[in-house]
Amino acid sequence: SKLIESLNSGTIDGIPALYGKRFSNILNEYNVNKMGTWNKITFLSDALNFQIELCEKKAFETRNRLAHGTFLNPYEGNFDQNQKELDNLGYVTNLFNKLVLRMAGYIGNYVNYSNNWAVDKLG
C-alpha cells in the first residue's frame, strides 16, 4: 500500500515519518531522553518541520509553573487571569495531539480541543 511504501521510504506525503525503530533511533542518537520536556517538543517539531504556535508556547509555560510548584492562588492575584491561564492549558494537549498526528504522517482534519472542539486542518 501507499502507506507502507511511504513508511519504508521515511516520508508520508513529503513529511518525515518518525515511527517505530526509526523514531527510537533518532531519540537515542540525539540523546532526546536526557532533554527537558520543552526541548523534546521543540526537537520533535523541528524534525517534523512543524511550527509551534505562540499560544501553545505560553500554555506550556503555564504548565511548567504548575508542574514545578508555582500554584495559582486566587487570593494573591487576579482570579480571572488565573482561570484564563488554566483554561489555556488545553493548548498543551492540542500541541501533543498535533505532534503525535504529525509523527504518524497525518495531514488533514483533526479535533482542536483548545478551541471548543472545532475541526481544524493539520497540514
PDB file of N, CA, C and O in Angstrom, residues 58-107:
ATOM      1  N   LYS A  58       2.955  29.643  25.258  1.00  0.00           N
ATOM      2  CA  LYS A  58       2.540  30.308  26.500  1.00  0.00           C
ATOM      3  C   LYS A  58       1.811  29.333  27.425  1.00  0.00           C
ATOM      4  O   LYS A  58       2.001  29.358  28.638  1.00  0.00           O
ATOM      5  N   ALA A  59       0.969  28.490  26.866  1.00  0.00           N
ATOM      6  CA  ALA A  59       0.259  27.495  27.672  1.00  0.00           C
ATOM      7  C   ALA A  59       1.247  26.517  28.285  1.00  0.00           C
ATOM      8  O   ALA A  59       1.082  26.094  29.436  1.00  0.00           O
ATOM      9  N   PHE A  60       2.298  26.171  27.556  1.00  0.00           N
ATOM     10  CA  PHE A  60       3.295  25.261  28.098  1.00  0.00           C
ATOM     11  C   PHE A  60       4.062  25.922  29.243  1.00  0.00           C
ATOM     12  O   PHE A  60       4.413  25.273  30.223  1.00  0.00           O
ATOM     13  N   GLU A  61       4.304  27.226  29.141  1.00  0.00           N
ATOM     14  CA  GLU A  61       4.952  27.950  30.240  1.00  0.00           C
ATOM     15  C   GLU A  61       4.073  27.906  31.498  1.00  0.00           C
ATOM     16  O   GLU A  61       4.576  27.724  32.605  1.00  0.00           O
ATOM     17  N   THR A  62       2.754  28.038  31.324  1.00  0.00           N
ATOM     18  CA  THR A  62       1.831  27.914  32.452  1.00  0.00           C
ATOM     19  C   THR A  62       1.886  26.509  33.012  1.00  0.00           C
ATOM     20  O   THR A  62       1.944  26.311  34.223  1.00  0.00           O
ATOM     21  N   ARG A  63       1.903  25.530  32.138  1.00  0.00           N
ATOM     22  CA  ARG A  63       2.006  24.127  32.571  1.00  0.00           C
ATOM     23  C   ARG A  63       3.261  23.920  33.394  1.00  0.00           C
ATOM     24  O   ARG A  63       3.249  23.263  34.438  1.00  0.00           O
ATOM     25  N   ASN A  64       4.380  24.510  32.973  1.00  0.00           N
ATOM     26  CA  ASN A  64       5.639  24.355  33.714  1.00  0.00           C
ATOM     27  C   ASN A  64       5.545  24.960  35.106  1.00  0.00           C
ATOM     28  O   ASN A  64       6.028  24.373  36.079  1.00  0.00           O
ATOM     29  N   ARG A  65       4.945  26.136  35.198  1.00  0.00           N
ATOM     30  CA  ARG A  65       4.810  26.774  36.517  1.00  0.00           C
ATOM     31  C   ARG A  65       4.003  25.882  37.457  1.00  0.00           C
ATOM     32  O   ARG A  65       4.368  25.688  38.614  1.00  0.00           O
ATOM     33  N   LEU A  66       2.921  25.320  36.956  1.00  0.00           N
ATOM     34  CA  LEU A  66       2.083  24.452  37.780  1.00  0.00           C
ATOM     35  C   LEU A  66       2.780  23.128  38.089  1.00  0.00           C
ATOM     36  O   LEU A  66       2.729  22.640  39.214  1.00  0.00           O
ATOM     37  N   ALA A  67       3.448  22.558  37.105  1.00  0.00           N
ATOM     38  CA  ALA A  67       4.097  21.263  37.283  1.00  0.00           C
ATOM     39  C   ALA A  67       5.299  21.337  38.219  1.00  0.00           C
ATOM     40  O   ALA A  67       5.657  20.346  38.851  1.00  0.00           O
ATOM     41  N   HIS A  68       5.900  22.509  38.325  1.00  0.00           N
ATOM     42  CA  HIS A  68       7.108  22.641  39.130  1.00  0.00           C
ATOM     43  C   HIS A  68       6.888  23.446  40.407  1.00  0.00           C
ATOM     44  O   HIS A  68       7.826  23.974  40.977  1.00  0.00           O
ATOM     45  N   GLY A  69       5.627  23.535  40.843  1.00  0.00           N
ATOM     46  CA  GLY A  69       5.358  24.031  42.173  1.00  0.00           C
ATOM     47  C   GLY A  69       4.880  25.454  42.320  1.00  0.00           C
ATOM     48  O   GLY A  69       4.693  25.914  43.435  1.00  0.00           O
ATOM     49  N   THR A  70       4.684  26.191  41.246  1.00  0.00           N
ATOM     50  CA  THR A  70       4.130  27.534  41.365  1.00  0.00           C
ATOM     51  C   THR A  70       2.628  27.428  41.140  1.00  0.00           C
ATOM     52  O   THR A  70       2.170  27.256  40.020  1.00  0.00           O
ATOM     53  N   PHE A  71       1.893  27.484  42.224  1.00  0.00           N
ATOM     54  CA  PHE A  71       0.452  27.311  42.124  1.00  0.00           C
ATOM     55  C   PHE A  71      -0.241  28.652  41.966  1.00  0.00           C
ATOM     56  O   PHE A  71       0.217  29.665  42.474  1.00  0.00           O
ATOM     57  N   LEU A  72      -1.325  28.642  41.258  1.00  0.00           N
ATOM     58  CA  LEU A  72      -2.128  29.847  41.110  1.00  0.00           C
ATOM     59  C   LEU A  72      -2.956  30.027  42.377  1.00  0.00           C
ATOM     60  O   LEU A  72      -3.567  29.081  42.861  1.00  0.00           O
ATOM     61  N   ASN A  73      -2.964  31.216  42.924  1.00  0.00           N
ATOM     62  CA  ASN A  73      -3.687  31.478  44.154  1.00  0.00           C
ATOM     63  C   ASN A  73      -4.674  32.620  43.927  1.00  0.00           C
ATOM     64  O   ASN A  73      -4.255  33.760  43.740  1.00  0.00           O
ATOM     65  N   PRO A  74      -5.967  32.344  43.978  1.00  0.00           N
ATOM     66  CA  PRO A  74      -6.943  33.408  43.703  1.00  0.00           C
ATOM     67  C   PRO A  74      -6.917  34.517  44.747  1.00  0.00           C
ATOM     68  O   PRO A  74      -7.394  35.613  44.497  1.00  0.00           O
ATOM     69  N   TYR A  75      -6.350  34.266  45.924  1.00  0.00           N
ATOM     70  CA  TYR A  75      -6.320  35.282  46.970  1.00  0.00           C
ATOM     71  C   TYR A  75      -5.160  36.261  46.790  1.00  0.00           C
ATOM     72  O   TYR A  75      -5.162  37.338  47.342  1.00  0.00           O
ATOM     73  N   GLU A  76      -4.146  35.870  46.018  1.00  0.00           N
ATOM     74  CA  GLU A  76      -2.978  36.726  45.831  1.00  0.00           C
ATOM     75  C   GLU A  76      -2.972  37.439  44.485  1.00  0.00           C
ATOM     76  O   GLU A  76      -2.123  38.269  44.236  1.00  0.00           O
ATOM     77  N   GLY A  77      -3.860  37.096  43.644  1.00  0.00           N
ATOM     78  CA  GLY A  77      -3.825  37.704  42.315  1.00  0.00           C
ATOM     79  C   GLY A  77      -5.214  37.846  41.727  1.00  0.00           C
ATOM     80  O   GLY A  77      -6.220  37.803  42.424  1.00  0.00           O
ATOM     81  N   ASN A  78      -5.230  37.982  40.462  1.00  0.00           N
ATOM     82  CA  ASN A  78      -6.453  38.187  39.723  1.00  0.00           C
ATOM     83  C   ASN A  78      -7.061  36.821  39.385  1.00  0.00           C
ATOM     84  O   ASN A  78      -6.495  36.068  38.592  1.00  0.00           O
ATOM     85  N   PHE A  79      -8.194  36.512  39.983  1.00  0.00           N
ATOM     86  CA  PHE A  79      -8.828  35.214  39.754  1.00  0.00           C
ATOM     87  C   PHE A  79      -9.135  34.988  38.283  1.00  0.00           C
ATOM     88  O   PHE A  79      -8.946  33.898  37.761  1.00  0.00           O
ATOM     89  N   ASP A  80      -9.605  36.025  37.591  1.00  0.00           N
ATOM     90  CA  ASP A  80      -9.942  35.880  36.180  1.00  0.00           C
ATOM     91  C   ASP A  80      -8.713  35.514  35.358  1.00  0.00           C
ATOM     92  O   ASP A  80      -8.789  34.689  34.441  1.00  0.00           O
ATOM     93  N   GLN A  81      -7.559  36.117  35.672  1.00  0.00           N
ATOM     94  CA  GLN A  81      -6.321  35.794  34.957  1.00  0.00           C
ATOM     95  C   GLN A  81      -5.906  34.351  35.240  1.00  0.00           C
ATOM     96  O   GLN A  81      -5.497  33.632  34.346  1.00  0.00           O
ATOM     97  N   ASN A  82      -6.016  33.930  36.508  1.00  0.00           N
ATOM     98  CA  ASN A  82      -5.689  32.549  36.860  1.00  0.00           C
ATOM     99  C   ASN A  82      -6.580  31.574  36.092  1.00  0.00           C
ATOM    100  O   ASN A  82      -6.110  30.565  35.568  1.00  0.00           O
ATOM    101  N   GLN A  83      -7.869  31.882  36.019  1.00  0.00           N
ATOM    102  CA  GLN A  83      -8.801  31.000  35.315  1.00  0.00           C
ATOM    103  C   GLN A  83      -8.480  30.945  33.829  1.00  0.00           C
ATOM    104  O   GLN A  83      -8.519  29.889  33.211  1.00  0.00           O
ATOM    105  N   LYS A  84      -8.119  32.092  33.268  1.00  0.00           N
ATOM    106  CA  LYS A  84      -7.761  32.134  31.842  1.00  0.00           C
ATOM    107  C   LYS A  84      -6.539  31.255  31.572  1.00  0.00           C
ATOM    108  O   LYS A  84      -6.506  30.511  30.594  1.00  0.00           O
ATOM    109  N   GLU A  85      -5.545  31.330  32.462  1.00  0.00           N
ATOM    110  CA  GLU A  85      -4.351  30.506  32.281  1.00  0.00           C
ATOM    111  C   GLU A  85      -4.694  29.027  32.372  1.00  0.00           C
ATOM    112  O   GLU A  85      -4.194  28.214  31.597  1.00  0.00           O
ATOM    113  N   LEU A  86      -5.538  28.658  33.325  1.00  0.00           N
ATOM    114  CA  LEU A  86      -5.943  27.257  33.445  1.00  0.00           C
ATOM    115  C   LEU A  86      -6.728  26.803  32.214  1.00  0.00           C
ATOM    116  O   LEU A  86      -6.534  25.693  31.721  1.00  0.00           O
ATOM    117  N   ASP A  87      -7.602  27.672  31.720  1.00  0.00           N
ATOM    118  CA  ASP A  87      -8.373  27.332  30.526  1.00  0.00           C
ATOM    119  C   ASP A  87      -7.471  27.121  29.316  1.00  0.00           C
ATOM    120  O   ASP A  87      -7.741  26.279  28.458  1.00  0.00           O
ATOM    121  N   ASN A  88      -6.390  27.875  29.248  1.00  0.00           N
ATOM    122  CA  ASN A  88      -5.483  27.782  28.106  1.00  0.00           C
ATOM    123  C   ASN A  88      -4.606  26.536  28.127  1.00  0.00           C
ATOM    124  O   ASN A  88      -3.903  26.268  27.160  1.00  0.00           O
ATOM    125  N   LEU A  89      -4.645  25.760  29.201  1.00  0.00           N
ATOM    126  CA  LEU A  89      -3.847  24.533  29.244  1.00  0.00           C
ATOM    127  C   LEU A  89      -4.289  23.531  28.182  1.00  0.00           C
ATOM    128  O   LEU A  89      -3.546  22.629  27.835  1.00  0.00           O
ATOM    129  N   GLY A  90      -5.496  23.715  27.649  1.00  0.00           N
ATOM    130  CA  GLY A  90      -5.939  22.857  26.543  1.00  0.00           C
ATOM    131  C   GLY A  90      -5.020  22.949  25.341  1.00  0.00           C
ATOM    132  O   GLY A  90      -4.912  22.003  24.552  1.00  0.00           O
ATOM    133  N   TYR A  91      -4.316  24.078  25.198  1.00  0.00           N
ATOM    134  CA  TYR A  91      -3.372  24.218  24.101  1.00  0.00           C
ATOM    135  C   TYR A  91      -2.219  23.226  24.222  1.00  0.00           C
ATOM    136  O   TYR A  91      -1.664  22.795  23.217  1.00  0.00           O
ATOM    137  N   VAL A  92      -1.846  22.869  25.450  1.00  0.00           N
ATOM    138  CA  VAL A  92      -0.773  21.890  25.647  1.00  0.00           C
ATOM    139  C   VAL A  92      -1.226  20.531  25.125  1.00  0.00           C
ATOM    140  O   VAL A  92      -0.502  19.858  24.388  1.00  0.00           O
ATOM    141  N   THR A  93      -2.441  20.130  25.491  1.00  0.00           N
ATOM    142  CA  THR A  93      -2.992  18.868  24.988  1.00  0.00           C
ATOM    143  C   THR A  93      -3.058  18.883  23.474  1.00  0.00           C
ATOM    144  O   THR A  93      -2.691  17.911  22.808  1.00  0.00           O
ATOM    145  N   ASN A  94      -3.512  19.992  22.926  1.00  0.00           N
ATOM    146  CA  ASN A  94      -3.624  20.112  21.480  1.00  0.00           C
ATOM    147  C   ASN A  94      -2.255  20.010  20.812  1.00  0.00           C
ATOM    148  O   ASN A  94      -2.111  19.376  19.765  1.00  0.00           O
ATOM    149  N   LEU A  95      -1.240  20.619  21.414  1.00  0.00           N
ATOM    150  CA  LEU A  95       0.122  20.545  20.870  1.00  0.00           C
ATOM    151  C   LEU A  95       0.603  19.098  20.819  1.00  0.00           C
ATOM    152  O   LEU A  95       1.120  18.643  19.800  1.00  0.00           O
ATOM    153  N   PHE A  96       0.416  18.358  21.912  1.00  0.00           N
ATOM    154  CA  PHE A  96       0.823  16.950  21.930  1.00  0.00           C
ATOM    155  C   PHE A  96       0.062  16.154  20.880  1.00  0.00           C
ATOM    156  O   PHE A  96       0.642  15.326  20.165  1.00  0.00           O
ATOM    157  N   ASN A  97      -1.236  16.401  20.769  1.00  0.00           N
ATOM    158  CA  ASN A  97      -2.037  15.685  19.768  1.00  0.00           C
ATOM    159  C   ASN A  97      -1.514  15.954  18.356  1.00  0.00           C
ATOM    160  O   ASN A  97      -1.385  15.032  17.544  1.00  0.00           O
ATOM    161  N   LYS A  98      -1.220  17.214  18.053  1.00  0.00           N
ATOM    162  CA  LYS A  98      -0.736  17.554  16.709  1.00  0.00           C
ATOM    163  C   LYS A  98       0.631  16.929  16.438  1.00  0.00           C
ATOM    164  O   LYS A  98       0.889  16.467  15.320  1.00  0.00           O
ATOM    165  N   LEU A  99       1.501  16.895  17.451  1.00  0.00           N
ATOM    166  CA  LEU A  99       2.812  16.267  17.254  1.00  0.00           C
ATOM    167  C   LEU A  99       2.675  14.771  16.973  1.00  0.00           C
ATOM    168  O   LEU A  99       3.352  14.236  16.086  1.00  0.00           O
ATOM    169  N   VAL A 100       1.807  14.102  17.720  1.00  0.00           N
ATOM    170  CA  VAL A 100       1.612  12.664  17.503  1.00  0.00           C
ATOM    171  C   VAL A 100       1.024  12.412  16.111  1.00  0.00           C
ATOM    172  O   VAL A 100       1.487  11.521  15.384  1.00  0.00           O
ATOM    173  N   LEU A 101       0.049  13.212  15.717  1.00  0.00           N
ATOM    174  CA  LEU A 101      -0.526  13.054  14.378  1.00  0.00           C
ATOM    175  C   LEU A 101       0.524  13.290  13.309  1.00  0.00           C
ATOM    176  O   LEU A 101       0.605  12.557  12.315  1.00  0.00           O
ATOM    177  N   ARG A 102       1.355  14.302  13.518  1.00  0.00           N
ATOM    178  CA  ARG A 102       2.405  14.623  12.544  1.00  0.00           C
ATOM    179  C   ARG A 102       3.449  13.505  12.481  1.00  0.00           C
ATOM    180  O   ARG A 102       3.929  13.155  11.404  1.00  0.00           O
ATOM    181  N   MET A 103       3.809  12.937  13.652  1.00  0.00           N
ATOM    182  CA  MET A 103       4.775  11.836  13.661  1.00  0.00           C
ATOM    183  C   MET A 103       4.248  10.643  12.877  1.00  0.00           C
ATOM    184  O   MET A 103       5.011   9.909  12.256  1.00  0.00           O
ATOM    185  N   ALA A 104       2.943  10.472  12.914  1.00  0.00           N
ATOM    186  CA  ALA A 104       2.324   9.375  12.167  1.00  0.00           C
ATOM    187  C   ALA A 104       2.182   9.703  10.690  1.00  0.00           C
ATOM    188  O   ALA A 104       1.762   8.868   9.904  1.00  0.00           O
ATOM    189  N   GLY A 105       2.534  10.951  10.325  1.00  0.00           N
ATOM    190  CA  GLY A 105       2.449  11.344   8.931  1.00  0.00           C
ATOM    191  C   GLY A 105       1.082  11.834   8.509  1.00  0.00           C
ATOM    192  O   GLY A 105       0.805  11.973   7.324  1.00  0.00           O
ATOM    193  N   TYR A 106       0.222  12.105   9.473  1.00  0.00           N
ATOM    194  CA  TYR A 106      -1.150  12.504   9.162  1.00  0.00           C
ATOM    195  C   TYR A 106      -1.217  13.953   8.709  1.00  0.00           C
ATOM    196  O   TYR A 106      -0.615  14.839   9.302  1.00  0.00           O
ATOM    197  N   ILE A 107      -1.957  14.185   7.657  1.00  0.00           N
ATOM    198  CA  ILE A 107      -2.293  15.530   7.199  1.00  0.00           C
ATOM    199  C   ILE A 107      -3.791  15.524   6.951  1.00  0.00           C
ATOM    200  O   ILE A 107      -4.306  14.674   6.242  1.00  0.00           O
TER     201      ILE A 107
END
